[in-house]
Amino acid sequence: MAPQVWIVGENGEDIQEPKEFLPLSKLEDIGVLYWHLDPKKSESEEELAKIRKERGYSYMDLIEICPDKLENYEEKVKNFFREHMHADEEIRYCLEGSGYFDVRDKDDRWIRIWIREGDMIILPAGIYHRFTVDSANYAKLMRLFIGEPVWAALNRPQEDHPARQEYVKNVSGGTGFALAAH
Ligand SMILES: CSCCC(=O)C(=O)O
Ligand SMILES: [Fe+2]
């Protein structure tokens, strides 16, 4: 099952009634990759291993986002929801629970991606995004990275950052991401 994807407002509020769900191609256009694996099935372990190998994701850890499992919960959750980018890809695989990744589209609107158990997403370097848990208030996520992880969140604006400039070039270039996705 593909995740539900729709447009939300600046504070993450729904602004469409009824909600209009967007096709996954909308994510591809802005360089966001998506897979669904089943964390309870052994074939998924093979598929995960394959993705990790192909994309060079040598580093892996787990993060549980809930008040009693995450140190400095309030501060971390606040920072996750502040619009930011990274110099590298952000790779998250949802093992349990759920949450919302919001990413900016080409028109600078917030596209909300509802991630649930088994969903894996890759946000390209330089994309503005934010994260929040949903009403279930729990997400257990695997974090993957190429080499030594750098979690530094670079808050918007970052227009002079090389990763941002590269991202903007790929998005406006048309085919850049379509090729990267396959
Ligand atoms: C820990 S889930 C994702 C939040 C985020 O955008 C980040 O960690 O940079
Ligand atoms: Fe991030």
Coordinates of C-alpha atoms and ligand atoms in Angstrom, one line a residue:
M1 CA 0.0 0.0 0.0
A2 CA 1.3 3.4 -1.0
P3 CA 1.3 6.0 1.7
Q4 CA -1.4 8.7 1.6
V5 CA -0.1 12.0 0.4
W6 CA -1.9 15.4 0.5
I7 CA -1.4 19.1 0.9
V8 CA -1.5 20.7 4.4
G9 CA -1.1 24.3 5.6
E10 CA 1.9 26.0 7.3
N11 CA 1.1 24.5 10.7
G12 CA 0.3 21.1 9.4
E13 CA -3.5 21.7 9.4
D14 CA -5.7 20.2 6.7
I15 CA -6.7 22.9 4.2
Q16 CA -8.8 20.8 1.8
E17 CA -12.3 19.4 2.5
P18 CA -12.6 16.7 1.3
K19 CA -8.9 15.9 1.2
E20 CA -7.5 15.2 -2.2
F21 CA -4.8 12.5 -2.2
L22 CA -2.0 13.0 -4.6
P23 CA -0.3 10.3 -6.7
L24 CA 3.1 9.0 -5.8
S25 CA 4.5 10.5 -8.9
K26 CA 4.2 13.8 -7.1
L27 CA 6.9 12.6 -4.7
E28 CA 9.1 11.3 -7.6
D29 CA 8.9 14.8 -9.1
I30 CA 10.6 16.3 -6.1
G31 CA 13.1 13.5 -5.6
V32 CA 11.5 11.6 -2.8
L33 CA 11.8 7.8 -3.0
Y34 CA 9.5 5.3 -1.4
W35 CA 9.4 1.6 -0.7
H36 CA 7.1 -0.6 1.2
L37 CA 8.6 -3.5 3.1
D38 CA 6.9 -5.7 5.7
P39 CA 9.0 -5.6 8.9
K40 CA 7.5 -8.9 9.9
K41 CA 8.4 -10.8 6.8
S42 CA 11.8 -12.3 6.1
E43 CA 11.7 -11.4 2.4
S44 CA 11.7 -7.8 3.6
E45 CA 15.0 -8.4 5.4
E46 CA 16.5 -9.4 2.1
E47 CA 15.0 -6.5 0.3
L48 CA 16.3 -4.1 3.0
A49 CA 19.7 -5.7 2.7
K50 CA 19.6 -5.2 -1.1
I51 CA 18.6 -1.5 -0.7
R52 CA 21.3 -0.9 1.8
K53 CA 23.9 -2.6 -0.3
E54 CA 22.9 -0.8 -3.5
R55 CA 22.7 2.6 -1.9
G56 CA 25.7 2.2 0.4
Y57 CA 23.8 2.6 3.6
S58 CA 26.5 1.2 5.9
Y59 CA 25.2 2.9 9.1
M60 CA 21.9 1.9 10.8
D61 CA 20.2 2.7 14.1
L62 CA 16.8 2.8 15.6
I63 CA 14.9 5.8 17.1
E64 CA 11.7 5.6 19.1
I65 CA 9.7 8.8 19.1
C66 CA 7.6 8.9 22.2
P67 CA 8.0 10.8 25.5
D68 CA 9.4 8.0 27.6
K69 CA 11.8 6.5 25.0
L70 CA 13.4 9.6 23.6
E71 CA 15.7 11.8 25.6
N72 CA 14.9 15.5 25.5
Y73 CA 11.6 14.5 23.8
E74 CA 10.1 18.0 23.8
E75 CA 13.1 19.7 22.3
K76 CA 13.7 17.0 19.7
V77 CA 10.1 16.9 18.5
K78 CA 10.1 20.7 18.2
N79 CA 13.2 20.5 16.1
F80 CA 11.9 17.7 13.9
F81 CA 8.9 19.9 13.1
R82 CA 11.0 23.0 12.3
E83 CA 11.5 23.3 8.5
H84 CA 15.0 22.2 7.7
M85 CA 17.3 20.4 5.2
H86 CA 20.4 18.3 5.3
A87 CA 23.6 18.1 3.3
D88 CA 22.8 14.3 2.8
E89 CA 19.8 12.1 2.2
E90 CA 17.5 11.4 5.0
I91 CA 16.5 7.7 5.1
R92 CA 13.8 6.4 7.4
Y93 CA 12.1 3.0 7.6
C94 CA 9.1 2.8 9.9
L95 CA 9.1 -0.4 11.9
E96 CA 6.2 0.4 14.2
G97 CA 3.8 3.3 14.7
S98 CA 3.4 6.1 12.2
G99 CA 4.0 9.7 11.6
Y100 CA 4.0 12.6 9.0
F101 CA 6.8 13.7 6.9
D102 CA 6.1 17.1 5.3
V103 CA 8.1 18.0 2.2
R104 CA 8.0 21.2 0.2
D105 CA 6.8 20.8 -3.4
K106 CA 7.9 22.9 -6.4
D107 CA 5.4 25.6 -5.5
D108 CA 6.6 25.7 -1.9
R109 CA 3.4 24.0 -0.5
W110 CA 3.7 21.4 2.2
I111 CA 3.1 17.9 0.9
R112 CA 2.2 15.6 3.8
I113 CA 3.3 11.9 3.6
W114 CA 1.7 9.6 6.1
I115 CA 4.3 7.0 7.0
R116 CA 3.1 3.7 8.6
E117 CA 4.6 0.4 9.5
G118 CA 6.7 -0.9 6.6
D119 CA 7.1 2.4 4.8
M120 CA 10.6 3.5 3.9
I121 CA 11.3 6.9 2.5
I122 CA 14.3 8.7 1.2
L123 CA 14.4 12.5 1.2
P124 CA 17.0 13.9 -1.1
A125 CA 19.8 16.1 0.2
G126 CA 18.7 19.8 0.1
I127 CA 14.9 19.3 0.3
Y128 CA 13.1 21.3 2.9
H129 CA 11.1 19.1 5.2
R130 CA 9.8 18.5 8.7
F131 CA 8.4 15.5 10.7
T132 CA 5.8 15.0 13.4
V133 CA 4.1 12.1 15.0
D134 CA 0.4 11.7 14.4
S135 CA -2.4 11.2 17.0
A136 CA -1.0 7.7 17.8
N137 CA 2.1 9.6 19.2
Y138 CA 4.5 6.8 18.5
A139 CA 7.0 5.9 15.8
K140 CA 9.8 3.5 15.8
L141 CA 12.1 4.4 12.9
M142 CA 15.2 2.9 11.4
R143 CA 17.7 5.5 10.4
L144 CA 20.1 4.7 7.6
F145 CA 23.1 6.6 6.4
I146 CA 26.1 6.3 4.1
G147 CA 29.2 6.3 6.4
E148 CA 29.4 8.2 9.6
P149 CA 26.0 9.9 10.2
V150 CA 25.5 13.6 10.3
W151 CA 22.1 14.5 11.7
A152 CA 22.7 18.3 11.6
A153 CA 19.4 20.0 10.7
L154 CA 20.0 23.1 8.7
N155 CA 17.1 25.4 9.2
R156 CA 15.6 27.3 6.3
P157 CA 16.8 29.5 4.6
Q158 CA 19.8 27.7 3.1
E159 CA 19.8 28.9 -0.5
D160 CA 23.6 29.3 -0.6
H161 CA 24.2 25.7 0.6
P162 CA 25.7 23.6 -2.2
A163 CA 23.3 20.7 -1.4
R164 CA 20.4 23.1 -1.7
Q165 CA 21.7 24.5 -4.9
E166 CA 22.1 21.0 -6.3
Y167 CA 18.6 20.0 -5.2
V168 CA 17.0 23.1 -6.8
K169 CA 18.9 22.4 -10.0
N170 CA 17.6 18.8 -10.1
V171 CA 14.0 19.8 -9.3
S172 CA 13.9 22.5 -11.9
G173 CA 15.9 20.5 -14.5
G174 CA 13.0 18.1 -15.2
T175 CA 14.5 14.7 -15.6
G176 CA 17.1 14.8 -12.8
F177 CA 15.0 12.9 -10.3
A178 CA 13.1 10.7 -12.7
L179 CA 16.4 9.1 -13.6
A180 CA 17.6 8.8 -10.0
A181 CA 14.4 7.0 -8.9
H182 CA 14.9 3.9 -11.2
Ligands
LIG1 C1 13.7 11.3 13.4 S1 12.5 11.3 12.2 C2 12.8 12.6 11.0 C3 13.0 13.9 11.6 C4 14.0 14.7 10.8 O1 13.7 15.3 9.8 C5 15.4 14.5 11.1 O2 15.7 13.6 11.9 O3 16.2 15.2 10.5
FE2 FE 15.5 16.0 8.7

